[in-house]
Coordinates of C-alpha atoms and ligand atoms in Angstrom, one line a residue:
M1 CA -23.7 21.9 -53.5
T2 CA -25.2 18.4 -52.9
S3 CA -22.5 16.2 -54.4
L4 CA -20.8 13.4 -52.6
Y5 CA -17.6 15.4 -52.7
C6 CA -19.3 18.3 -50.9
H7 CA -20.6 15.9 -48.3
R8 CA -17.1 14.6 -47.7
I9 CA -15.7 18.1 -47.3
K10 CA -18.4 18.7 -44.8
S11 CA -17.6 15.5 -42.9
S12 CA -13.9 16.2 -42.9
Q13 CA -14.4 19.5 -41.3
S14 CA -16.5 18.7 -38.4
N15 CA -19.2 16.4 -37.1
N16 CA -21.3 19.4 -36.2
V17 CA -24.1 19.4 -38.8
K18 CA -25.0 23.1 -38.4
Y19 CA -21.3 24.1 -38.9
K20 CA -21.1 21.9 -42.0
E21 CA -24.2 23.3 -43.5
S22 CA -23.1 26.9 -42.8
V23 CA -19.7 26.3 -44.4
M24 CA -21.3 25.0 -47.6
S25 CA -23.9 27.7 -47.8
A26 CA -21.2 30.3 -47.3
I27 CA -19.4 28.9 -50.3
A28 CA -22.6 28.9 -52.3
V29 CA -23.5 32.5 -51.3
T30 CA -20.0 33.6 -52.3
D31 CA -20.5 32.0 -55.7
S32 CA -23.9 33.6 -56.3
Q33 CA -22.5 37.0 -55.2
K34 CA -19.7 36.5 -57.6
D35 CA -22.2 35.8 -60.4
K36 CA -23.7 39.2 -59.7
K37 CA -20.2 40.7 -59.6
A38 CA -20.9 42.0 -56.1
L39 CA -17.5 41.1 -54.7
N40 CA -15.4 43.8 -56.4
G41 CA -12.9 45.1 -53.9
A42 CA -14.1 42.7 -51.1
G43 CA -11.7 40.7 -49.0
L44 CA -9.3 43.7 -48.9
R45 CA -8.0 42.2 -52.2
G46 CA -5.2 44.3 -53.8
Q47 CA -4.9 46.7 -50.8
S48 CA -1.8 47.0 -48.8
A49 CA -2.5 46.4 -45.1
G50 CA 1.0 47.0 -43.7
T51 CA 4.7 46.4 -44.3
T52 CA 6.8 43.3 -43.9
S53 CA 10.4 42.2 -44.4
L54 CA 9.6 38.5 -44.3
C55 CA 8.2 37.5 -47.6
T56 CA 7.1 38.5 -51.1
V57 CA 4.3 36.8 -52.9
G58 CA 3.6 37.1 -56.7
Q59 CA 6.4 39.5 -57.5
S60 CA 9.4 38.8 -59.7
G61 CA 11.0 35.4 -60.6
T62 CA 9.1 32.4 -59.4
G63 CA 7.1 34.8 -57.2
L64 CA 7.8 33.7 -53.6
T65 CA 10.7 34.7 -51.4
Y66 CA 11.5 34.4 -47.7
R67 CA 13.7 37.3 -46.6
G68 CA 15.0 37.6 -50.2
Y69 CA 15.7 33.9 -50.7
D70 CA 13.8 32.3 -53.6
I71 CA 11.5 29.5 -52.6
T72 CA 12.9 27.1 -55.2
D73 CA 16.4 27.5 -53.8
L74 CA 15.1 27.0 -50.2
A75 CA 13.0 24.0 -51.2
H76 CA 15.9 22.3 -53.0
H77 CA 18.7 23.1 -50.6
A78 CA 17.4 24.0 -47.1
E79 CA 16.3 21.9 -44.2
F80 CA 13.0 23.2 -42.6
E81 CA 14.9 24.1 -39.4
E82 CA 17.2 26.4 -41.5
V83 CA 14.2 28.2 -42.9
A84 CA 12.5 28.4 -39.4
Y85 CA 15.8 30.0 -38.2
L86 CA 15.8 32.4 -41.2
L87 CA 12.3 33.5 -40.5
L88 CA 12.5 33.7 -36.8
K89 CA 16.0 35.0 -36.2
G90 CA 16.6 37.1 -39.4
Q91 CA 19.3 35.2 -41.2
L92 CA 20.4 31.8 -42.4
P93 CA 22.2 29.9 -39.6
T94 CA 25.8 28.7 -39.7
Q95 CA 26.3 24.9 -39.4
R96 CA 27.0 25.4 -35.7
E97 CA 23.9 27.6 -35.1
L98 CA 21.8 25.1 -37.0
D99 CA 23.1 22.2 -35.0
N100 CA 22.4 24.0 -31.7
Y101 CA 19.0 25.1 -32.8
K102 CA 17.9 21.6 -33.8
Q103 CA 19.3 20.3 -30.5
A104 CA 17.3 22.9 -28.5
L105 CA 14.1 21.9 -30.4
Q106 CA 14.8 18.2 -29.8
T107 CA 15.2 18.7 -26.0
A108 CA 11.9 20.6 -25.8
R109 CA 9.7 17.7 -27.0
G110 CA 8.4 16.6 -23.7
L111 CA 4.7 17.4 -23.2
P112 CA 3.7 18.8 -19.8
S113 CA 1.5 16.2 -18.0
A114 CA -1.4 18.7 -17.6
L115 CA -1.4 19.1 -21.4
C116 CA -1.5 15.3 -21.8
L117 CA -4.5 15.1 -19.6
V118 CA -6.3 17.7 -21.7
L119 CA -5.4 15.9 -24.9
E120 CA -6.6 12.6 -23.5
A121 CA -10.0 14.2 -22.8
I122 CA -10.5 15.1 -26.5
P123 CA -12.5 12.5 -28.3
A124 CA -11.3 10.6 -31.4
S125 CA -14.2 12.2 -33.4
A126 CA -12.7 15.7 -32.8
H127 CA -11.3 17.6 -35.8
P128 CA -7.5 17.5 -35.5
M129 CA -7.3 21.3 -36.2
D130 CA -9.5 21.8 -33.1
V131 CA -7.0 19.6 -31.2
M132 CA -4.1 21.9 -32.4
R133 CA -6.1 25.0 -31.4
T134 CA -6.9 23.6 -27.9
G135 CA -3.3 22.3 -27.5
C136 CA -1.8 25.6 -28.3
S137 CA -4.3 27.5 -26.1
M138 CA -3.7 25.1 -23.2
L139 CA 0.1 25.5 -23.6
G140 CA -0.5 29.3 -23.2
N141 CA -1.7 28.5 -19.7
L142 CA 1.2 26.3 -18.8
D143 CA 4.0 28.2 -20.5
Q144 CA 2.8 31.8 -20.3
E145 CA 4.5 34.6 -22.1
Y146 CA 4.9 37.2 -19.4
D147 CA 7.0 39.6 -21.4
F148 CA 7.7 40.1 -25.1
S149 CA 11.4 39.4 -24.5
E150 CA 10.3 35.7 -24.1
Q151 CA 8.7 35.5 -27.6
G152 CA 11.7 33.7 -29.2
D153 CA 11.8 30.9 -26.5
K154 CA 8.0 30.5 -26.4
T155 CA 8.0 30.1 -30.2
D156 CA 10.7 27.5 -30.1
T157 CA 8.7 25.5 -27.5
L158 CA 5.6 25.7 -29.7
L159 CA 7.6 24.6 -32.7
A160 CA 8.9 21.6 -30.8
L161 CA 5.5 20.7 -29.2
L162 CA 3.0 21.1 -32.0
P163 CA 3.9 17.8 -33.6
A164 CA 4.0 16.2 -30.2
I165 CA 0.5 17.6 -29.4
I166 CA -1.2 16.1 -32.5
C167 CA 0.6 12.8 -32.4
Y168 CA -0.1 12.3 -28.7
W169 CA -3.8 13.0 -29.1
Y170 CA -4.0 10.9 -32.3
R171 CA -2.2 7.8 -30.9
Y172 CA -4.1 8.0 -27.6
S173 CA -7.6 8.6 -29.1
H174 CA -7.2 6.2 -32.1
H175 CA -4.9 3.5 -30.8
G176 CA -5.2 3.7 -27.0
V177 CA -1.4 4.3 -26.8
R178 CA 0.3 6.9 -24.6
I179 CA 3.4 7.8 -26.5
N180 CA 6.5 9.3 -24.9
T181 CA 7.0 12.4 -27.1
A182 CA 10.4 13.0 -25.7
N183 CA 11.6 9.7 -26.9
S184 CA 12.9 10.1 -30.5
T185 CA 16.3 10.4 -32.1
Q186 CA 14.9 12.1 -35.2
D187 CA 16.6 15.5 -35.5
S188 CA 14.1 17.0 -37.9
I189 CA 10.6 18.1 -37.2
G190 CA 9.2 16.3 -40.2
G191 CA 11.0 13.0 -39.3
Y192 CA 9.9 13.4 -35.7
F193 CA 6.3 13.8 -36.7
L194 CA 6.4 10.7 -38.9
E195 CA 8.1 8.6 -36.2
M196 CA 5.7 9.7 -33.5
L197 CA 2.8 8.9 -35.8
T198 CA 3.9 5.4 -36.9
D199 CA 6.3 4.3 -34.3
E200 CA 8.8 3.6 -37.1
A201 CA 11.9 5.6 -38.2
P202 CA 10.9 7.2 -41.5
S203 CA 12.9 6.6 -44.7
E204 CA 15.4 9.2 -46.1
L205 CA 12.9 9.8 -48.9
Y206 CA 10.1 10.7 -46.5
K207 CA 12.3 12.9 -44.4
K208 CA 13.3 14.9 -47.6
V209 CA 9.7 15.3 -48.6
M210 CA 8.8 16.6 -45.2
H211 CA 11.6 19.1 -45.3
C212 CA 10.4 20.4 -48.7
S213 CA 6.7 20.4 -47.6
L214 CA 7.4 22.3 -44.3
V215 CA 9.6 24.8 -46.2
L216 CA 6.9 25.4 -48.7
Y217 CA 4.2 26.0 -46.1
A218 CA 6.3 28.1 -43.7
E219 CA 5.4 31.6 -44.7
H220 CA 3.2 33.5 -47.1
E221 CA 2.9 37.3 -46.4
F222 CA -0.5 38.6 -45.4
N223 CA -2.6 35.4 -46.0
A224 CA -5.8 35.1 -43.9
S225 CA -4.3 33.1 -40.9
T226 CA -1.1 35.3 -40.7
F227 CA -3.3 38.4 -40.9
T228 CA -5.4 37.0 -38.1
A229 CA -2.2 36.6 -36.0
R230 CA -1.1 40.1 -36.7
V231 CA -4.5 41.6 -35.8
C232 CA -4.4 39.7 -32.5
A233 CA -0.7 40.8 -31.9
S234 CA -1.7 44.4 -32.7
T235 CA -3.8 44.5 -29.5
L236 CA -0.6 43.6 -27.6
S237 CA -1.9 40.2 -26.8
D238 CA 0.3 37.2 -25.9
L239 CA 1.9 34.9 -28.5
H240 CA -0.2 31.8 -27.7
S241 CA -3.4 33.8 -28.3
C242 CA -2.1 35.0 -31.7
I243 CA -1.1 31.5 -32.8
T244 CA -4.4 30.0 -31.5
A245 CA -6.4 32.6 -33.5
A246 CA -4.3 31.8 -36.6
I247 CA -4.9 28.1 -36.3
G248 CA -8.7 28.9 -36.3
S249 CA -8.3 30.8 -39.6
L250 CA -6.1 28.2 -41.2
R251 CA -8.7 25.5 -40.5
G252 CA -11.2 26.7 -43.1
P253 CA -11.4 24.9 -46.5
L254 CA -10.7 28.1 -48.4
H255 CA -7.3 28.2 -46.7
G256 CA -5.2 25.4 -45.1
G257 CA -8.2 23.0 -45.0
A258 CA -8.0 22.7 -48.8
N259 CA -5.4 20.0 -48.7
E260 CA -7.8 17.6 -46.9
A261 CA -10.7 18.7 -49.1
A262 CA -8.5 18.0 -52.2
M263 CA -7.8 14.5 -50.9
A264 CA -11.5 13.8 -50.3
M265 CA -12.1 14.8 -53.9
I266 CA -9.3 12.8 -55.7
E267 CA -9.8 9.6 -53.7
Q268 CA -13.3 9.3 -55.2
W269 CA -11.8 8.6 -58.6
Q270 CA -10.1 5.4 -59.7
S271 CA -8.9 6.5 -63.2
A272 CA -8.1 9.6 -65.2
E273 CA -11.4 9.1 -67.1
Q274 CA -13.4 9.2 -63.9
A275 CA -11.5 12.3 -62.8
E276 CA -12.3 14.1 -66.0
A277 CA -16.0 13.3 -65.8
G278 CA -16.1 14.1 -62.1
T279 CA -14.3 17.4 -62.4
L280 CA -16.5 18.5 -65.3
E281 CA -19.6 17.6 -63.3
M282 CA -18.4 19.6 -60.3
L283 CA -17.7 22.6 -62.5
A284 CA -21.2 22.3 -64.1
N285 CA -22.6 22.3 -60.5
K286 CA -20.5 25.4 -59.7
D287 CA -18.7 23.5 -57.0
K288 CA -15.3 24.8 -55.9
I289 CA -12.4 22.5 -56.8
M290 CA -10.3 22.5 -53.7
G291 CA -6.6 23.0 -54.1
F292 CA -7.1 25.3 -57.2
G293 CA -6.9 29.1 -57.6
H294 CA -5.3 31.7 -55.4
A295 CA -6.1 35.1 -54.1
I296 CA -2.7 36.6 -55.2
Y297 CA -1.0 34.4 -57.8
R298 CA -2.5 34.9 -61.3
E299 CA -0.7 32.3 -63.4
S300 CA 0.8 29.7 -61.1
D301 CA 1.7 29.0 -57.5
P302 CA 5.5 28.4 -57.4
R303 CA 5.1 25.9 -54.6
N304 CA 3.1 23.6 -56.8
A305 CA 5.8 22.4 -59.1
L306 CA 8.0 21.6 -56.1
I307 CA 5.6 19.5 -54.2
K308 CA 4.2 17.9 -57.4
E309 CA 7.7 16.6 -58.2
W310 CA 7.9 14.9 -54.8
S311 CA 4.4 13.5 -55.3
R312 CA 5.5 12.0 -58.6
K313 CA 8.5 10.4 -56.9
L314 CA 6.4 9.1 -54.0
S315 CA 3.8 7.6 -56.4
Q316 CA 6.6 5.6 -58.0
D317 CA 8.0 4.6 -54.6
V318 CA 4.6 3.2 -53.5
N319 CA 3.7 1.8 -56.9
D320 CA 0.6 4.0 -57.1
T321 CA -1.8 2.8 -59.8
H322 CA -3.9 5.9 -60.4
L323 CA -3.9 8.7 -57.8
F324 CA -1.0 10.7 -59.3
E325 CA -2.6 10.3 -62.8
V326 CA -6.0 11.4 -61.4
S327 CA -4.4 14.5 -59.9
E328 CA -2.6 15.4 -63.1
K329 CA -5.9 14.9 -65.0
V330 CA -7.7 17.3 -62.7
E331 CA -4.9 19.8 -63.2
Q332 CA -5.2 19.5 -66.9
I333 CA -9.0 19.9 -66.9
M334 CA -8.9 22.9 -64.6
K335 CA -6.4 24.6 -66.9
R336 CA -8.5 23.9 -70.0
E337 CA -11.9 24.7 -68.5
K338 CA -11.2 27.6 -66.1
G339 CA -7.6 28.7 -66.7
L340 CA -6.9 27.8 -63.0
F341 CA -3.8 26.2 -61.6
P342 CA -3.1 24.1 -58.5
N343 CA -2.1 26.0 -55.4
A344 CA 0.3 24.7 -52.7
D345 CA -2.4 22.4 -51.3
F346 CA -3.4 20.2 -54.3
F347 CA -0.3 17.9 -54.8
H348 CA 0.3 18.0 -51.0
A349 CA -2.8 15.8 -50.8
S350 CA -1.4 12.9 -52.9
A351 CA 2.2 13.4 -51.5
Y352 CA 1.0 13.0 -47.9
H353 CA -1.3 10.2 -48.8
F354 CA 1.5 8.2 -50.4
M355 CA 3.5 8.6 -47.2
G356 CA 0.6 6.9 -45.3
I357 CA -0.4 10.1 -43.4
P358 CA -4.1 10.0 -42.5
T359 CA -6.0 12.7 -44.4
K360 CA -7.3 14.4 -41.2
L361 CA -3.8 15.2 -40.2
F362 CA -2.9 17.1 -43.4
T363 CA -3.8 20.5 -42.1
P364 CA -2.1 20.1 -38.7
I365 CA 1.1 19.5 -40.6
F366 CA 0.6 23.0 -42.2
V367 CA 0.3 24.4 -38.7
M368 CA 3.6 22.8 -37.6
S369 CA 5.3 24.7 -40.4
R370 CA 3.3 28.0 -40.6
V371 CA 3.8 28.6 -36.9
T372 CA 7.2 30.0 -37.9
G373 CA 5.7 32.5 -40.3
W374 CA 3.0 33.4 -37.9
A375 CA 5.4 34.0 -35.0
A376 CA 7.8 36.0 -37.2
H377 CA 4.9 38.3 -38.2
V378 CA 3.9 38.7 -34.5
F379 CA 7.4 39.8 -33.7
E380 CA 7.4 42.2 -36.7
Q381 CA 4.0 43.6 -35.7
R382 CA 5.2 44.2 -32.1
E383 CA 8.3 46.0 -33.3
N384 CA 6.3 48.7 -35.0
N385 CA 2.8 48.4 -33.6
R386 CA -0.4 50.3 -34.2
I387 CA -3.7 48.6 -33.4
I388 CA -5.2 47.2 -36.6
R389 CA -8.6 48.7 -36.9
P390 CA -10.0 49.4 -40.4
S391 CA -13.3 51.0 -41.1
A392 CA -16.5 49.6 -42.7
D393 CA -18.9 51.1 -45.2
Y394 CA -22.2 51.1 -43.4
Q395 CA -25.1 49.7 -45.4
G396 CA -27.7 49.1 -42.7
P397 CA -31.0 51.0 -42.1
E398 CA -31.1 54.8 -41.6
H399 CA -32.2 56.2 -38.2
Q400 CA -35.1 54.2 -36.6
D401 CA -37.2 55.4 -33.7
W402 CA -37.0 53.4 -30.5
L403 CA -39.9 51.0 -30.1
P404 CA -40.9 49.8 -26.6
I405 CA -40.9 45.9 -26.5
E406 CA -44.7 45.6 -26.0
Q407 CA -45.3 47.6 -29.3
R408 CA -43.1 45.3 -31.5
L409 CA -44.8 42.9 -33.8
Ligands
ACO1 C1 -2.4 27.5 -48.9 C2 -3.7 28.2 -49.3 O1 -4.4 28.6 -48.5 S1 -4.0 28.3 -50.9 C3 -5.7 28.4 -51.1 C4 -6.4 27.1 -50.7 N1 -7.8 27.2 -51.0 C5 -8.4 26.5 -51.9 O2 -7.8 25.7 -52.7 C6 -9.9 26.6 -52.1 C7 -10.3 26.7 -53.5 N2 -10.0 28.0 -54.0 C8 -10.7 29.1 -53.8 O3 -11.8 29.0 -53.1 C9 -10.2 30.5 -54.3 O4 -9.5 30.3 -55.5 C10 -9.4 31.2 -53.2 C11 -10.2 31.3 -51.9 C12 -8.1 30.5 -53.0 C13 -9.2 32.6 -53.8 O5 -10.4 33.3 -53.8 P1 -10.6 34.6 -54.7 O6 -9.4 35.5 -54.5 O7 -11.9 35.1 -54.3 O8 -10.6 34.0 -56.2 P2 -10.6 34.7 -57.5 O9 -11.2 36.1 -57.4 O10 -9.3 34.6 -58.1 O11 -11.6 33.9 -58.4 C14 -11.7 34.1 -59.8 C15 -12.7 33.2 -60.5 O12 -12.3 31.8 -60.4 C16 -13.3 31.1 -59.7 N3 -12.6 30.1 -58.9 C17 -11.5 30.4 -58.1 N4 -11.1 29.3 -57.5 C18 -11.9 28.3 -57.9 C19 -11.9 26.9 -57.6 N5 -11.0 26.4 -56.8 N6 -12.8 26.2 -58.3 C20 -13.7 26.7 -59.1 N7 -13.7 28.0 -59.4 C21 -12.8 28.8 -58.8 C22 -14.1 32.1 -58.9 O13 -15.3 31.6 -58.5 C23 -14.1 33.3 -59.8 O14 -15.1 33.0 -60.8 P3 -15.8 34.3 -61.5 O15 -14.8 35.1 -62.1 O16 -16.8 33.6 -62.4 O17 -16.6 35.0 -60.4
OAA2 O1 -1.6 33.5 -49.4 C1 -2.7 33.0 -49.3 O2 -3.8 33.7 -49.4 C2 -2.9 31.6 -49.0 C3 -1.7 30.8 -49.2 O3 -1.3 30.4 -50.3 C4 -0.9 30.5 -48.0 O4 -1.2 31.0 -46.9 O5 0.1 29.8 -48.1

């Protein structure tokens, strides 16, 4: 747990040393517990924690469907906004519905000035996921959900503003520029994000990649962040609280934060040979290889082949000399040594990098997409709610007699 790679994961997560150390020691404890086979049944693995009509993971076919539609079909044919509509409103939109939906999202891109002030107060050294969390939470003060009948409109505003929040903060804190987030002709969320980030209209290729990426990240059943949102919703809390809580769960390197951690790993290596040696060394050290493995999928993550193909195309587009090759080498070594496969995060790292997106903004892009799945789950939870409150198996001390403070050693 002392390699350069681990150090970089730590740095990419936060500047807070105690936080960084505790993340790494938590990963180490997990590994040692696993060595002792002490984790059987932990993490609610394999247990059903409720019902959903939104998504299946790891079932038939390629193993991932949104409301019955296969992820491969959606990734090849749908715009992200079509998928957002499908998840949030229950069915695929007609062309007219889609046009109206995109128009509504486009007109909601202006940030309230009070939110701009908060974003300007956040330092450049902050972790962008903390910016997303604060931005979402602040919006909850300015655009309160007074009644659940407002949940659809509040979600659409969040969907429109999350890219604006991260780009406003990034451009102000890193470049000293106050961008006008309402000033873009891009009609897609992915294109809008890239334009706000770079001040340039993105290419058709980049817009297509962003559609695919956002479609792949939109929804994934009872993953940790979605379950967090549902637990919060089950107390009948407001939408912004549910989404803020979910952002906090997504931030960790075992979940959404893995795309950044994967980038920190692969950028160390300049050739396939270095990647092979480095991966083997990490495995020997019992380091986790970020972007590999999955809690539910056993053989492959169907999203991997889809984003990997875009990563390959982008690598040709930018005349990449080694990063795609390095990534493929890590994939090959992990298969050979551990029987593990890349999850959705691994080839997202190189794909985003090839489009010039700073590594620290990778996980916020995940938020821009997953907010659709989170919100759809909040709606579903509210439709048929019972407070989520499991039990625990107690393993603490038996009865202890009360000891007055002056008698304690
Ligand atoms: C979009 C997403 O959120 S996808 C997930 C993103 N997260 C990552 O990529 C982080 C790296 N991956 C991991 O930490 C894990 O694979 C998780 C968190 C995704 C799943 O965790 P679990 O369900 O506990 O993993 P699982 O039980 O399948 O692990 C099986 C074995 O593979 C090992 N393993 C799993 N993933 C990895 C990995 N990435 N690198 C090295 N070893 C691994 C485990 O240590 C375990 O070994 P053991 O049998 O010797 O004890
Ligand atoms: O399902 C999970 O545990 C993690 C995941 O892949 C996702 O949330 O997309």
